[in-house]
Amino acid sequence: MTTILTVAGRLLPAAALAALLLAAPASAQEFPSTPPAPGEPQPFSLPEVRSFTLDNGLDVTLVPYGALPKVSVSVAIGVGNAAEGDGEAGLADFAADILTEGTTSLSAEQIAASAASMGGSVYSGAGLDQTTVGGRALSEFAPDMVRLVADLTMNPAFPEDAFARLQSDALRGAAIARSRPGTLAQAAFRRALYGAHPYATMVLPQPADIQAATLEGARQFYATHYGPRRSHVYVAGLFDPEAVEAAIRESFGAWEADAAPMERPDVPAETGRQILLVDQPGAAQSNVIVGLPTIGPGEEREIALDVTNALLGGSFGSRITRNIREDKGYTYSPGSSVSSRLGGSYWAETAAIQTPFTGPAIREILYEIDSLATNPPAQEELEGIQNYLAGTFVLQNSSADGIAGFLRYLDLYGIERDYLEDYVREVYAVTPEDVSAAARDLIRSDDLLIVVVGDREVVEPQLAEFGEVTVTTLE
């Protein structure tokens, strides 16, 4: 008999369901003429989390989560590009990328085939402050994926042919980066903020530095910086907790590398109004970044800054976007964001602006910042932004990968995990006055760094009203 799941979880025969529908009044079968009003997004509810530490110092977090038969396994290692010293440019990337290229017992092809047989894949990569190695699989293979990720993390083979290919890819990527005005603007902006620190130099690596990197250098970087005491294993999704914990203890328990826990970098960021121009003769657009150092994750006014950023430039309906995109047509893709760094975060608005309107667009950006700093937004405008942020936050954490990624983020910055459950409530607690104060105190227009990559002949006269212009290069 054909059955259909219906009221109260009971299985009713299809014929019985049809009878119920036919018996319903006509009005109940008609669709409403207007959609229901959207409700307020509900607070995020963190599932039960089990955390423990192995005898070798490796932290572990297990998060049974979701309804799909999938699991996410990842290892966060407390090292990234920020740890690169003199003569080590790119080694964090090489050491991370080569992990999936072969272990002491598996070739790259065998790794890929093993992951595919579990219905998943593996990955590795370095960020500025953290490296991640991980994999995704069907739930029934969770313990096997744990073992595979452990093998990748602990037993890299460092094959010579793979390193040569990664080095060639890096050289090609560096050449492409130098042809992109947006990347040039990012490089100039970060160099002005962070000087010679890897936070800046990794944006536009020098080909000579990439060519100077060696396989032995990558191997030594791994030996120095990878180890259980600066690593954290995360498993999220649907899985057997006992079987997964046993696999973690069995496979990761033998890791004996002695890399010390990561130290938080101290990267002084420059402040004060600067105007930097990188000449691109004949450019039809100016790539513009306007920004400054600001507070980082977990600091007292972080949520107010999130709301302020979304209202100002960090959402499609934001003030700057409406002004310079919708109203004036100066640009197609403006946007602002807060970029988090362990050693110093920053806020920035970016836009590719039609060359003749470079100065007017920057003027409007500064106007919107000053206007918000002076006049609190209307409650209706604020509520729209709060709904957007709350809804986006819940959606971002609705998958196993999403929740694992956010837990890695919280642990990297030393933020308590109740942040996840408090975020939506705290977003709605931000007042119009809080937003205005954040714009005034944390996005100070007088301290903004303005970087422009564009046609100097056309653009430089337009920038004079904002202060002294310094023409710079990225060589």
XYZ file of C-alpha atoms in Angstrom:
475
model
C 0.000 0.000 0.000
C 1.260 3.469 -0.876
C 1.641 5.588 2.268
C 2.370 9.259 2.886
C 3.832 10.811 6.033
C 1.421 13.345 7.425
C 0.046 14.832 10.652
C 1.761 13.968 13.934
C 4.325 11.823 12.163
C 1.807 9.057 11.360
C 1.823 7.239 8.045
C -1.591 7.517 6.397
C -2.745 5.639 3.298
C -2.881 7.816 0.194
C -6.614 7.176 -0.138
C -7.237 8.401 3.380
C -5.189 11.534 2.708
C -7.209 12.212 -0.450
C -10.431 11.880 1.501
C -9.203 14.396 4.046
C -8.316 16.883 1.312
C -11.659 16.472 -0.417
C -13.463 17.028 2.865
C -11.643 20.306 3.523
C -13.606 23.510 2.971
C -12.959 25.311 -0.308
C -11.379 28.281 1.431
C -8.780 26.010 2.987
C -7.663 24.877 -0.465
C -7.189 28.376 -1.851
C -3.763 30.002 -1.846
C -3.524 33.327 -0.002
C -3.258 36.348 -2.263
C -0.297 37.809 -0.359
C 2.680 36.077 1.257
C 2.873 35.994 5.045
C 5.031 38.597 6.737
C 8.535 37.297 7.478
C 9.183 36.401 11.077
C 12.156 37.470 13.131
C 15.088 35.049 12.692
C 15.424 32.699 15.624
C 18.591 32.611 17.745
C 21.137 30.012 16.702
C 21.098 26.950 18.951
C 24.493 25.313 19.360
C 24.223 21.518 19.386
C 25.758 19.499 22.166
C 29.524 19.706 21.833
C 32.022 17.279 23.335
C 35.568 18.550 23.768
C 38.598 16.758 25.153
C 42.394 16.789 24.903
C 44.658 13.863 24.078
C 47.744 13.110 26.153
C 49.952 14.680 23.464
C 48.138 18.031 23.810
C 45.869 17.733 20.757
C 42.477 19.366 21.313
C 39.387 17.636 19.926
C 35.820 18.876 19.400
C 32.954 16.603 18.326
C 29.727 18.224 17.106
C 26.837 15.859 16.253
C 24.843 18.124 13.956
C 22.448 18.205 11.030
C 20.052 15.822 9.330
C 22.018 14.760 6.234
C 24.226 11.625 6.384
C 27.436 13.605 5.948
C 30.421 14.367 8.141
C 33.128 17.043 8.100
C 36.561 16.252 9.573
C 39.168 18.992 9.885
C 42.411 19.769 11.659
C 43.214 23.408 12.409
C 46.931 24.000 12.916
C 48.051 27.236 14.524
C 50.377 28.409 11.792
C 49.979 30.358 8.574
C 51.682 32.922 6.380
C 52.197 35.180 9.397
C 54.814 32.717 10.676
C 57.015 33.048 7.598
C 60.363 34.586 8.428
C 63.014 36.147 6.211
C 63.634 33.915 3.213
C 60.519 31.849 3.917
C 57.972 33.603 1.687
C 55.409 31.080 0.467
C 56.582 28.199 2.645
C 53.352 28.125 4.665
C 51.430 27.562 1.426
C 53.846 24.963 0.074
C 53.876 23.030 3.360
C 50.066 23.019 3.493
C 49.333 22.325 -0.172
C 51.719 19.378 -0.392
C 49.893 17.471 2.373
C 47.334 16.059 -0.081
C 50.038 15.137 -2.607
C 51.101 11.941 -0.871
C 51.861 10.374 2.502
C 54.482 7.825 3.476
C 51.946 5.080 2.663
C 49.637 6.605 0.013
C 50.186 8.351 -3.315
C 48.136 11.375 -4.345
C 46.050 9.120 -6.601
C 45.408 6.674 -3.760
C 44.414 9.527 -1.430
C 41.893 10.835 -3.958
C 40.522 7.334 -4.619
C 40.190 6.606 -0.908
C 38.273 9.825 -0.288
C 36.050 9.206 -3.320
C 35.219 5.713 -2.063
C 33.822 7.391 1.070
C 31.652 9.666 -1.051
C 33.831 12.673 -0.326
C 37.085 14.531 -0.849
C 40.059 15.972 1.034
C 41.684 19.395 1.070
C 44.457 21.418 2.694
C 45.483 25.053 2.673
C 47.189 27.813 4.619
C 45.632 31.075 5.723
C 47.291 34.065 7.333
C 47.122 32.683 10.876
C 45.893 29.101 10.520
C 46.321 26.056 8.297
C 43.461 23.619 7.736
C 43.596 19.985 6.630
C 40.323 18.156 6.221
C 37.870 15.977 4.408
C 34.185 15.353 3.861
C 32.514 11.943 3.659
C 29.273 10.051 4.068
C 28.485 9.463 7.729
C 29.176 5.718 7.689
C 32.795 6.444 6.752
C 33.468 9.012 9.488
C 36.104 6.912 11.336
C 37.838 6.125 8.028
C 37.926 9.812 7.082
C 39.423 10.613 10.493
C 42.212 8.116 9.785
C 42.820 9.508 6.304
C 42.984 13.118 7.516
C 45.338 12.037 10.312
C 47.612 10.380 7.755
C 47.676 13.530 5.626
C 48.435 15.704 8.635
C 51.066 13.551 10.316
C 52.839 11.650 7.533
C 53.424 13.862 4.477
C 55.819 12.395 1.905
C 56.873 15.738 0.354
C 57.184 14.322 -3.202
C 59.617 16.275 -5.375
C 57.436 16.265 -8.493
C 54.481 17.667 -6.535
C 56.605 20.475 -5.096
C 57.867 21.411 -8.567
C 54.281 21.599 -9.827
C 53.115 23.649 -6.829
C 56.031 26.032 -7.330
C 55.171 26.427 -11.013
C 51.531 27.086 -10.106
C 52.612 29.700 -7.558
C 54.753 31.513 -10.129
C 51.862 31.545 -12.588
C 49.505 32.788 -9.868
C 51.897 35.597 -8.943
C 52.068 36.729 -12.575
C 48.279 36.742 -12.843
C 47.987 38.682 -9.575
C 50.217 41.432 -10.938
C 47.868 41.876 -13.896
C 44.821 42.510 -11.692
C 44.282 46.092 -10.494
C 42.173 44.914 -7.564
C 45.040 42.781 -6.279
C 47.475 45.662 -6.757
C 45.185 47.870 -4.673
C 45.033 45.242 -1.922
C 48.820 44.915 -1.948
C 49.337 48.685 -1.650
C 46.673 48.979 1.038
C 48.065 46.191 3.193
C 51.647 47.343 2.745
C 50.621 50.752 4.057
C 48.978 49.073 7.073
C 51.409 46.261 7.862
C 54.732 47.218 6.267
C 56.941 44.223 5.478
C 54.917 41.775 7.584
C 53.575 38.697 5.727
C 50.060 40.091 6.237
C 51.080 42.484 3.467
C 53.711 40.700 1.406
C 51.689 37.523 0.790
C 49.157 39.483 -1.312
C 51.683 40.039 -4.087
C 54.597 37.622 -3.633
C 57.822 38.316 -5.468
C 58.629 35.753 -8.183
C 62.223 35.613 -6.951
C 61.037 34.570 -3.484
C 58.870 31.821 -4.951
C 61.752 30.556 -7.083
C 64.028 30.591 -4.030
C 61.721 28.274 -2.062
C 62.889 24.676 -1.791
C 61.357 21.331 -0.922
C 63.689 21.109 2.062
C 62.495 24.524 3.195
C 58.872 23.351 3.088
C 59.807 20.198 4.977
C 61.613 22.233 7.632
C 58.692 24.666 7.944
C 56.408 21.706 8.575
C 58.761 20.198 11.154
C 59.046 23.515 12.992
C 55.421 24.576 13.051
C 53.178 21.493 12.891
C 52.381 19.515 16.015
C 49.584 18.366 18.337
C 50.007 21.126 20.896
C 49.099 23.803 18.368
C 46.408 21.779 16.588
C 42.694 21.084 17.038
C 40.578 18.332 15.449
C 36.926 19.075 14.628
C 34.330 16.509 13.575
C 30.857 17.811 12.736
C 27.783 16.219 11.179
C 26.078 12.864 11.640
C 28.451 10.208 12.985
C 28.922 7.563 15.662
C 30.639 9.526 18.483
C 32.214 6.473 20.105
C 33.638 5.128 16.852
C 34.949 8.556 15.835
C 36.558 9.202 19.220
C 38.248 5.798 19.074
C 39.569 6.576 15.578
C 40.911 9.945 16.749
C 42.696 8.440 19.741
C 44.099 5.624 17.629
C 45.305 7.725 14.692
C 46.249 11.079 16.246
C 47.450 9.762 19.607
C 50.826 8.802 18.149
C 51.576 12.347 16.926
C 54.662 13.428 18.849
C 55.921 16.543 17.075
C 56.911 19.194 19.607
C 55.832 22.483 17.998
C 54.904 24.832 20.850
C 51.467 26.459 21.101
C 51.148 29.409 18.757
C 51.964 32.888 20.036
C 49.690 35.766 19.053
C 51.581 38.006 16.593
C 52.025 41.684 17.356
C 51.663 43.608 14.116
C 51.469 47.376 14.555
C 49.144 48.878 11.969
C 49.659 52.408 10.719
C 46.913 54.974 11.250
C 46.254 58.495 9.996
C 45.054 59.838 6.636
C 47.184 58.746 3.695
C 46.393 58.905 -0.018
C 48.352 56.473 -2.174
C 48.149 56.338 -5.967
C 49.492 53.496 -8.119
C 49.646 54.630 -11.750
C 47.970 52.532 -14.448
C 48.046 54.676 -17.591
C 44.897 54.504 -19.659
C 42.892 52.531 -17.098
C 39.137 52.794 -17.680
C 38.480 52.159 -13.994
C 40.112 53.112 -10.721
C 40.345 50.361 -8.130
C 39.784 52.093 -4.814
C 40.170 50.925 -1.223
C 39.224 53.200 1.659
C 39.882 51.794 5.125
C 41.701 51.768 8.443
C 42.733 49.468 11.315
C 39.880 48.635 13.662
C 38.877 46.315 16.495
C 39.127 42.555 16.122
C 36.983 39.506 16.878
C 35.741 39.183 20.450
C 36.330 42.812 21.386
C 33.611 44.681 23.242
C 32.051 46.587 20.324
C 32.548 43.957 17.641
C 28.819 43.282 17.126
C 28.055 47.003 16.852
C 30.804 47.256 14.226
C 29.306 44.308 12.315
C 25.924 46.047 12.206
C 27.495 49.381 11.258
C 29.518 47.799 8.468
C 26.452 46.045 7.026
C 24.430 49.252 7.102
C 27.225 51.372 5.656
C 28.621 49.211 2.856
C 28.472 45.518 3.736
C 25.108 44.579 2.240
C 23.465 45.082 -1.140
C 21.033 47.639 0.262
C 23.691 49.514 2.234
C 24.059 53.290 2.118
C 27.290 53.474 0.134
C 26.035 50.907 -2.371
C 22.764 52.762 -2.896
C 24.632 56.039 -3.276
C 27.484 55.265 -5.674
C 25.941 52.284 -7.471
C 22.181 52.712 -7.613
C 21.829 56.508 -7.516
C 24.942 57.737 -9.334
C 26.160 54.751 -11.325
C 29.839 55.356 -10.531
C 30.540 51.658 -9.909
C 28.943 48.261 -10.253
C 30.377 46.274 -7.354
C 31.160 48.300 -4.210
C 31.265 46.663 -0.797
C 32.749 46.940 2.672
C 33.939 44.351 5.172
C 35.843 43.852 8.399
C 38.897 41.647 7.769
C 39.994 39.750 10.868
C 43.639 39.154 11.737
C 45.230 37.823 14.908
C 47.742 40.641 14.718
C 45.427 43.484 13.720
C 42.076 43.720 11.892
C 40.864 46.398 9.497
C 37.690 47.811 7.936
C 37.659 48.667 4.238
C 35.315 49.734 1.460
C 36.388 48.595 -2.013
C 35.084 49.571 -5.442
C 36.085 49.598 -9.101
C 35.018 53.103 -10.167
C 34.775 54.669 -13.611
C 37.930 56.769 -13.943
C 36.247 60.179 -14.445
C 34.237 59.678 -11.243
C 37.027 58.474 -8.926
C 37.118 61.630 -6.812
C 33.338 62.103 -6.645
C 32.862 58.473 -5.574
C 35.418 58.787 -2.765
C 33.727 62.014 -1.693
C 30.408 60.167 -1.409
C 31.986 57.330 0.584
C 33.384 59.822 3.095
C 30.044 61.637 3.159
C 28.162 58.466 4.081
C 30.640 57.656 6.867
C 30.417 61.152 8.335
C 26.643 61.249 7.949
C 26.215 58.006 9.877
C 28.690 59.175 12.524
C 26.614 62.314 13.048
C 23.047 61.061 12.620
C 21.835 57.728 14.043
C 19.907 55.639 11.502
C 16.137 55.302 11.605
C 14.880 52.306 13.552
C 13.289 50.800 10.427
C 16.573 50.930 8.492
C 18.435 49.393 11.421
C 15.910 46.575 11.820
C 16.276 45.650 8.154
C 20.042 45.307 8.588
C 19.609 43.341 11.827
C 17.260 40.902 10.085
C 19.789 40.515 7.271
C 22.698 39.817 9.640
C 20.731 37.451 11.868
C 19.376 35.472 8.938
C 22.755 35.279 7.226
C 24.426 34.122 10.435
C 21.969 31.265 10.947
C 22.254 30.183 7.291
C 26.057 30.204 7.414
C 25.980 27.824 10.368
C 23.303 25.487 9.016
C 25.736 22.860 7.686
C 28.394 20.654 9.258
C 31.142 22.500 7.373
C 29.674 25.828 8.454
C 29.522 25.011 12.152
C 33.011 23.457 12.113
C 34.406 26.506 10.346
C 32.873 28.901 12.831
C 34.148 26.889 15.798
C 37.634 27.025 14.279
C 37.236 30.793 14.000
C 36.141 31.169 17.630
C 38.955 28.990 18.932
C 41.558 30.786 16.819
C 40.609 34.114 18.392
C 40.045 32.721 21.898
C 36.319 33.545 21.917
C 33.910 31.634 24.158
C 31.581 29.339 22.249
C 28.438 30.873 23.715
C 29.157 33.620 21.151
C 27.317 31.406 18.665
C 24.133 31.354 20.714
C 24.385 35.010 21.774
C 25.148 36.531 18.364
C 21.597 36.977 17.064
C 20.370 38.394 20.371
C 23.287 40.829 20.519
C 22.705 41.947 16.926
C 19.143 42.920 17.836
C 20.390 44.677 20.976
C 22.391 47.208 18.921
C 20.705 50.629 18.973
C 20.786 53.456 16.404
C 23.037 55.381 18.793
C 25.428 52.395 18.986
C 25.708 52.386 15.193
C 26.394 56.100 15.002
C 29.019 55.844 17.747
C 30.731 52.921 15.977
C 30.941 54.919 12.746
C 32.330 57.875 14.680
C 34.851 55.954 16.816
C 35.810 52.898 14.747
C 35.538 54.144 11.127
C 37.040 57.593 11.559
C 37.019 59.444 8.246
C 39.996 61.624 9.229
C 42.146 58.507 9.719
C 41.179 56.680 6.538
C 43.825 55.294 4.226
C 42.795 55.895 0.602
C 44.441 53.708 -2.046
C 43.764 54.175 -5.755
C 45.101 52.112 -8.653
C 44.265 54.076 -11.791
C 45.298 56.509 -14.501
C 47.446 59.081 -12.688
C 46.967 61.790 -15.301
C 43.190 61.724 -14.852
C 42.874 60.683 -11.222
C 45.559 62.620 -9.327
C 43.854 66.031 -9.700
C 40.620 64.495 -8.400
C 42.335 63.280 -5.223
C 43.823 66.616 -4.174
C 40.755 67.619 -2.145
C 41.343 64.694 0.243
C 44.944 65.549 1.112
C 48.480 65.115 -0.121
C 48.773 62.395 -2.756
C 51.738 60.022 -2.726
C 52.436 58.199 -5.985
C 53.857 54.775 -5.223
C 54.849 51.535 -6.937
C 54.737 47.914 -5.829
C 58.239 46.909 -6.892
